[in-house]
């Protein structure tokens, strides 16, 4: 499995299922935060670093669909996996359309759930690493050794100080 210092929020109101999920996720090396209603879930997402969410649909106070929608509207990007008995085609579609990354019906295989979570977290980390590289390159001048690339002027300055014009396509590469 991949890096395990990841923090997973489990949102499940069935206490025995919640305990089983927490136990299995911890056994895989994850740090787990567990809550039993949607309002608590939103508070945790707002106040703590969470790397992934396992979310039931049928929750007290605020259902899982509302939780998922709120998380996405607020701009949080962590993967969300619905784990629920609400498993019909239209319900699955609704969850995915609201921004969930995966949907697993109950009853379920613990091994499958763990594999899906590991993959979702791995994909999320790759995506955020790519985003960090793009942000780091979102500047006018990139210095490389004694040379530089001037994105705003479509030019490069060689190590000996010569300025060479390049095309927009070359800049994009």
PDB file of C-alpha atoms in Angstrom:
ATOM      1  CA  UNK A   1       0.000   0.000   0.000  1.00  0.00           C
ATOM      2  CA  UNK A   2       0.984   3.607  -0.414  1.00  0.00           C
ATOM      3  CA  UNK A   3       1.957   6.174   2.200  1.00  0.00           C
ATOM      4  CA  UNK A   4      -0.253   5.709   5.272  1.00  0.00           C
ATOM      5  CA  UNK A   5      -0.056   8.976   7.214  1.00  0.00           C
ATOM      6  CA  UNK A   6      -3.252   9.893   5.401  1.00  0.00           C
ATOM      7  CA  UNK A   7      -6.245  11.118   7.388  1.00  0.00           C
ATOM      8  CA  UNK A   8      -9.574   9.531   6.528  1.00  0.00           C
ATOM      9  CA  UNK A   9     -12.902  10.867   7.752  1.00  0.00           C
ATOM     10  CA  UNK A  10     -15.474   8.108   8.283  1.00  0.00           C
ATOM     11  CA  UNK A  11     -19.056   9.393   8.375  1.00  0.00           C
ATOM     12  CA  UNK A  12     -21.265   6.490   9.492  1.00  0.00           C
ATOM     13  CA  UNK A  13     -24.130   6.470  12.012  1.00  0.00           C
ATOM     14  CA  UNK A  14     -24.196   2.678  12.529  1.00  0.00           C
ATOM     15  CA  UNK A  15     -21.816   2.405  15.492  1.00  0.00           C
ATOM     16  CA  UNK A  16     -20.795  -1.234  14.918  1.00  0.00           C
ATOM     17  CA  UNK A  17     -20.033  -0.596  11.241  1.00  0.00           C
ATOM     18  CA  UNK A  18     -18.191   2.604  12.139  1.00  0.00           C
ATOM     19  CA  UNK A  19     -16.013   0.721  14.664  1.00  0.00           C
ATOM     20  CA  UNK A  20     -15.247  -2.002  12.124  1.00  0.00           C
ATOM     21  CA  UNK A  21     -14.256   0.594   9.488  1.00  0.00           C
ATOM     22  CA  UNK A  22     -12.058   2.486  11.951  1.00  0.00           C
ATOM     23  CA  UNK A  23     -10.355  -0.731  13.086  1.00  0.00           C
ATOM     24  CA  UNK A  24      -9.601  -1.881   9.523  1.00  0.00           C
ATOM     25  CA  UNK A  25      -8.408   1.526   8.331  1.00  0.00           C
ATOM     26  CA  UNK A  26      -6.144   1.910  11.373  1.00  0.00           C
ATOM     27  CA  UNK A  27      -4.774  -1.594  10.745  1.00  0.00           C
ATOM     28  CA  UNK A  28      -3.745  -0.326   7.298  1.00  0.00           C
ATOM     29  CA  UNK A  29      -1.911   2.581   8.941  1.00  0.00           C
ATOM     30  CA  UNK A  30      -4.389   5.388   8.294  1.00  0.00           C
ATOM     31  CA  UNK A  31      -5.232   8.058  10.839  1.00  0.00           C
ATOM     32  CA  UNK A  32      -9.026   7.939  11.187  1.00  0.00           C
ATOM     33  CA  UNK A  33     -11.504  10.561  12.343  1.00  0.00           C
ATOM     34  CA  UNK A  34     -15.013   9.136  12.818  1.00  0.00           C
ATOM     35  CA  UNK A  35     -18.298  11.004  13.192  1.00  0.00           C
ATOM     36  CA  UNK A  36     -21.915   9.879  13.045  1.00  0.00           C
ATOM     37  CA  UNK A  37     -23.761  12.779  11.433  1.00  0.00           C
ATOM     38  CA  UNK A  38     -23.444  15.132   8.499  1.00  0.00           C
ATOM     39  CA  UNK A  39     -23.097  18.363  10.456  1.00  0.00           C
ATOM     40  CA  UNK A  40     -20.132  16.955  12.395  1.00  0.00           C
ATOM     41  CA  UNK A  41     -18.598  15.811   9.105  1.00  0.00           C
ATOM     42  CA  UNK A  42     -18.735  19.331   7.669  1.00  0.00           C
ATOM     43  CA  UNK A  43     -17.192  20.755  10.872  1.00  0.00           C
ATOM     44  CA  UNK A  44     -14.305  18.262  10.671  1.00  0.00           C
ATOM     45  CA  UNK A  45     -13.641  18.998   6.989  1.00  0.00           C
ATOM     46  CA  UNK A  46     -13.576  22.730   7.759  1.00  0.00           C
ATOM     47  CA  UNK A  47     -11.277  22.421  10.780  1.00  0.00           C
ATOM     48  CA  UNK A  48      -8.873  19.546  10.047  1.00  0.00           C
ATOM     49  CA  UNK A  49      -6.702  18.247   7.231  1.00  0.00           C
ATOM     50  CA  UNK A  50      -8.629  15.356   5.733  1.00  0.00           C
ATOM     51  CA  UNK A  51      -7.193  13.347   2.835  1.00  0.00           C
ATOM     52  CA  UNK A  52     -10.283  11.276   2.013  1.00  0.00           C
ATOM     53  CA  UNK A  53     -13.877  10.765   3.146  1.00  0.00           C
ATOM     54  CA  UNK A  54     -15.928   7.582   3.469  1.00  0.00           C
ATOM     55  CA  UNK A  55     -19.525   8.781   3.559  1.00  0.00           C
ATOM     56  CA  UNK A  56     -22.869   7.089   4.210  1.00  0.00           C
ATOM     57  CA  UNK A  57     -25.980   8.592   2.604  1.00  0.00           C
ATOM     58  CA  UNK A  58     -28.539   7.934   5.346  1.00  0.00           C
ATOM     59  CA  UNK A  59     -27.327  10.114   8.204  1.00  0.00           C
ATOM     60  CA  UNK A  60     -29.103  12.064  10.930  1.00  0.00           C
ATOM     61  CA  UNK A  61     -29.371  15.869  10.690  1.00  0.00           C
ATOM     62  CA  UNK A  62     -27.818  16.221   7.200  1.00  0.00           C
ATOM     63  CA  UNK A  63     -27.740  13.355   4.689  1.00  0.00           C
ATOM     64  CA  UNK A  64     -24.617  12.248   2.852  1.00  0.00           C
ATOM     65  CA  UNK A  65     -25.689  13.817  -0.449  1.00  0.00           C
ATOM     66  CA  UNK A  66     -25.940  17.224   1.271  1.00  0.00           C
ATOM     67  CA  UNK A  67     -22.573  16.664   2.962  1.00  0.00           C
ATOM     68  CA  UNK A  68     -20.902  15.791  -0.346  1.00  0.00           C
ATOM     69  CA  UNK A  69     -22.450  18.797  -2.068  1.00  0.00           C
ATOM     70  CA  UNK A  70     -21.357  21.146   0.741  1.00  0.00           C
ATOM     71  CA  UNK A  71     -17.796  19.801   0.698  1.00  0.00           C
ATOM     72  CA  UNK A  72     -17.542  20.402  -3.050  1.00  0.00           C
ATOM     73  CA  UNK A  73     -19.266  23.813  -3.015  1.00  0.00           C
ATOM     74  CA  UNK A  74     -16.767  24.939  -0.362  1.00  0.00           C
ATOM     75  CA  UNK A  75     -13.918  23.923  -2.674  1.00  0.00           C
ATOM     76  CA  UNK A  76     -12.519  20.927  -0.800  1.00  0.00           C
ATOM     77  CA  UNK A  77     -10.844  18.506  -3.222  1.00  0.00           C
ATOM     78  CA  UNK A  78     -10.262  15.368  -1.162  1.00  0.00           C
ATOM     79  CA  UNK A  79     -11.656  12.113  -2.594  1.00  0.00           C
ATOM     80  CA  UNK A  80     -15.115  11.115  -1.383  1.00  0.00           C
ATOM     81  CA  UNK A  81     -16.305   7.510  -1.456  1.00  0.00           C
ATOM     82  CA  UNK A  82     -19.954   6.812  -0.727  1.00  0.00           C
ATOM     83  CA  UNK A  83     -20.407   3.603   1.277  1.00  0.00           C
ATOM     84  CA  UNK A  84     -24.133   3.076   1.532  1.00  0.00           C
ATOM     85  CA  UNK A  85     -27.158   0.814   1.246  1.00  0.00           C
ATOM     86  CA  UNK A  86     -28.746   3.471  -1.022  1.00  0.00           C
ATOM     87  CA  UNK A  87     -27.361   1.658  -4.008  1.00  0.00           C
ATOM     88  CA  UNK A  88     -29.828   1.995  -6.885  1.00  0.00           C
ATOM     89  CA  UNK A  89     -28.734   3.377 -10.244  1.00  0.00           C
ATOM     90  CA  UNK A  90     -30.319   6.819  -9.726  1.00  0.00           C
ATOM     91  CA  UNK A  91     -28.829   7.116  -6.218  1.00  0.00           C
ATOM     92  CA  UNK A  92     -25.365   6.186  -7.467  1.00  0.00           C
ATOM     93  CA  UNK A  93     -25.706   8.746 -10.251  1.00  0.00           C
ATOM     94  CA  UNK A  94     -26.820  11.427  -7.807  1.00  0.00           C
ATOM     95  CA  UNK A  95     -23.819  10.811  -5.564  1.00  0.00           C
ATOM     96  CA  UNK A  96     -21.368  10.912  -8.442  1.00  0.00           C
ATOM     97  CA  UNK A  97     -22.992  14.006  -9.943  1.00  0.00           C
ATOM     98  CA  UNK A  98     -22.686  15.781  -6.585  1.00  0.00           C
ATOM     99  CA  UNK A  99     -18.925  15.241  -6.686  1.00  0.00           C
ATOM    100  CA  UNK A 100     -18.217  11.839  -5.141  1.00  0.00           C
ATOM    101  CA  UNK A 101     -15.234  10.028  -6.623  1.00  0.00           C
ATOM    102  CA  UNK A 102     -16.512   6.509  -5.992  1.00  0.00           C
ATOM    103  CA  UNK A 103     -19.627   4.688  -4.784  1.00  0.00           C
ATOM    104  CA  UNK A 104     -19.629   1.319  -3.034  1.00  0.00           C
ATOM    105  CA  UNK A 105     -22.841  -0.422  -2.022  1.00  0.00           C
ATOM    106  CA  UNK A 106     -23.517  -2.291   1.213  1.00  0.00           C
ATOM    107  CA  UNK A 107     -22.922  -5.116   1.842  1.00  0.00           C
ATOM    108  CA  UNK A 108     -19.295  -4.727   0.742  1.00  0.00           C
ATOM    109  CA  UNK A 109     -15.899  -6.380   0.897  1.00  0.00           C
ATOM    110  CA  UNK A 110     -13.524  -4.712   3.360  1.00  0.00           C
ATOM    111  CA  UNK A 111     -10.584  -5.596   1.118  1.00  0.00           C
ATOM    112  CA  UNK A 112     -12.283  -3.911  -1.839  1.00  0.00           C
ATOM    113  CA  UNK A 113     -13.012  -0.806   0.239  1.00  0.00           C
ATOM    114  CA  UNK A 114      -9.383  -0.595   1.395  1.00  0.00           C
ATOM    115  CA  UNK A 115      -8.115  -1.001  -2.159  1.00  0.00           C
ATOM    116  CA  UNK A 116     -10.497   1.659  -3.474  1.00  0.00           C
ATOM    117  CA  UNK A 117      -9.418   4.097  -0.731  1.00  0.00           C
ATOM    118  CA  UNK A 118      -5.732   3.496  -1.413  1.00  0.00           C
ATOM    119  CA  UNK A 119      -6.270   4.119  -5.132  1.00  0.00           C
ATOM    120  CA  UNK A 120      -8.354   7.257  -4.568  1.00  0.00           C
ATOM    121  CA  UNK A 121      -5.744   8.725  -2.233  1.00  0.00           C
ATOM    122  CA  UNK A 122      -2.917   7.814  -4.618  1.00  0.00           C
ATOM    123  CA  UNK A 123      -4.727   9.464  -7.553  1.00  0.00           C
ATOM    124  CA  UNK A 124      -5.474  12.525  -5.443  1.00  0.00           C
ATOM    125  CA  UNK A 125      -1.823  12.899  -4.435  1.00  0.00           C
ATOM    126  CA  UNK A 126      -0.659  12.567  -8.055  1.00  0.00           C
ATOM    127  CA  UNK A 127      -3.206  15.165  -9.106  1.00  0.00           C
ATOM    128  CA  UNK A 128      -2.200  17.612  -6.362  1.00  0.00           C
ATOM    129  CA  UNK A 129       1.513  17.101  -7.140  1.00  0.00           C
ATOM    130  CA  UNK A 130       0.794  17.975 -10.773  1.00  0.00           C
ATOM    131  CA  UNK A 131      -1.166  21.034  -9.630  1.00  0.00           C
ATOM    132  CA  UNK A 132       1.735  22.148  -7.433  1.00  0.00           C
ATOM    133  CA  UNK A 133       4.106  21.942 -10.395  1.00  0.00           C
ATOM    134  CA  UNK A 134       1.708  23.975 -12.529  1.00  0.00           C
ATOM    135  CA  UNK A 135       1.355  26.618  -9.811  1.00  0.00           C
ATOM    136  CA  UNK A 136       5.124  26.781  -9.348  1.00  0.00           C
ATOM    137  CA  UNK A 137       5.517  27.411 -13.073  1.00  0.00           C
ATOM    138  CA  UNK A 138       2.826  30.086 -13.186  1.00  0.00           C
ATOM    139  CA  UNK A 139       5.298  32.961 -13.269  1.00  0.00           C
ATOM    140  CA  UNK A 140       6.870  35.361 -15.758  1.00  0.00           C
ATOM    141  CA  UNK A 141      10.491  34.204 -15.466  1.00  0.00           C
ATOM    142  CA  UNK A 142      11.915  30.804 -14.573  1.00  0.00           C
ATOM    143  CA  UNK A 143      15.633  30.809 -13.739  1.00  0.00           C
ATOM    144  CA  UNK A 144      17.530  27.626 -14.520  1.00  0.00           C
ATOM    145  CA  UNK A 145      21.191  27.777 -13.549  1.00  0.00           C
ATOM    146  CA  UNK A 146      22.651  30.805 -15.371  1.00  0.00           C
ATOM    147  CA  UNK A 147      19.843  30.799 -17.956  1.00  0.00           C
ATOM    148  CA  UNK A 148      16.179  31.672 -17.791  1.00  0.00           C
ATOM    149  CA  UNK A 149      12.879  31.280 -19.589  1.00  0.00           C
ATOM    150  CA  UNK A 150      10.839  34.464 -19.953  1.00  0.00           C
ATOM    151  CA  UNK A 151       7.272  33.260 -20.355  1.00  0.00           C
ATOM    152  CA  UNK A 152       5.827  36.754 -20.695  1.00  0.00           C
ATOM    153  CA  UNK A 153       8.224  37.650 -23.565  1.00  0.00           C
ATOM    154  CA  UNK A 154       8.364  34.258 -25.312  1.00  0.00           C
ATOM    155  CA  UNK A 155      12.132  34.154 -25.024  1.00  0.00           C
ATOM    156  CA  UNK A 156      14.983  32.326 -23.381  1.00  0.00           C
ATOM    157  CA  UNK A 157      18.239  33.715 -22.072  1.00  0.00           C
ATOM    158  CA  UNK A 158      21.105  31.277 -22.509  1.00  0.00           C
ATOM    159  CA  UNK A 159      23.831  30.712 -19.932  1.00  0.00           C
ATOM    160  CA  UNK A 160      26.069  33.188 -21.809  1.00  0.00           C
ATOM    161  CA  UNK A 161      23.410  35.939 -21.861  1.00  0.00           C
ATOM    162  CA  UNK A 162      22.059  35.576 -25.412  1.00  0.00           C
ATOM    163  CA  UNK A 163      18.327  36.237 -25.816  1.00  0.00           C
ATOM    164  CA  UNK A 164      16.477  33.928 -28.205  1.00  0.00           C
ATOM    165  CA  UNK A 165      12.844  34.299 -29.212  1.00  0.00           C
ATOM    166  CA  UNK A 166      10.713  31.166 -29.102  1.00  0.00           C
ATOM    167  CA  UNK A 167       7.158  30.446 -30.181  1.00  0.00           C
ATOM    168  CA  UNK A 168       4.119  30.248 -27.920  1.00  0.00           C
ATOM    169  CA  UNK A 169       3.987  26.519 -28.636  1.00  0.00           C
ATOM    170  CA  UNK A 170       7.598  26.100 -27.510  1.00  0.00           C
ATOM    171  CA  UNK A 171       6.848  28.047 -24.318  1.00  0.00           C
ATOM    172  CA  UNK A 172       3.904  25.729 -23.599  1.00  0.00           C
ATOM    173  CA  UNK A 173       6.157  22.676 -23.903  1.00  0.00           C
TER     174      UNK A 173
END
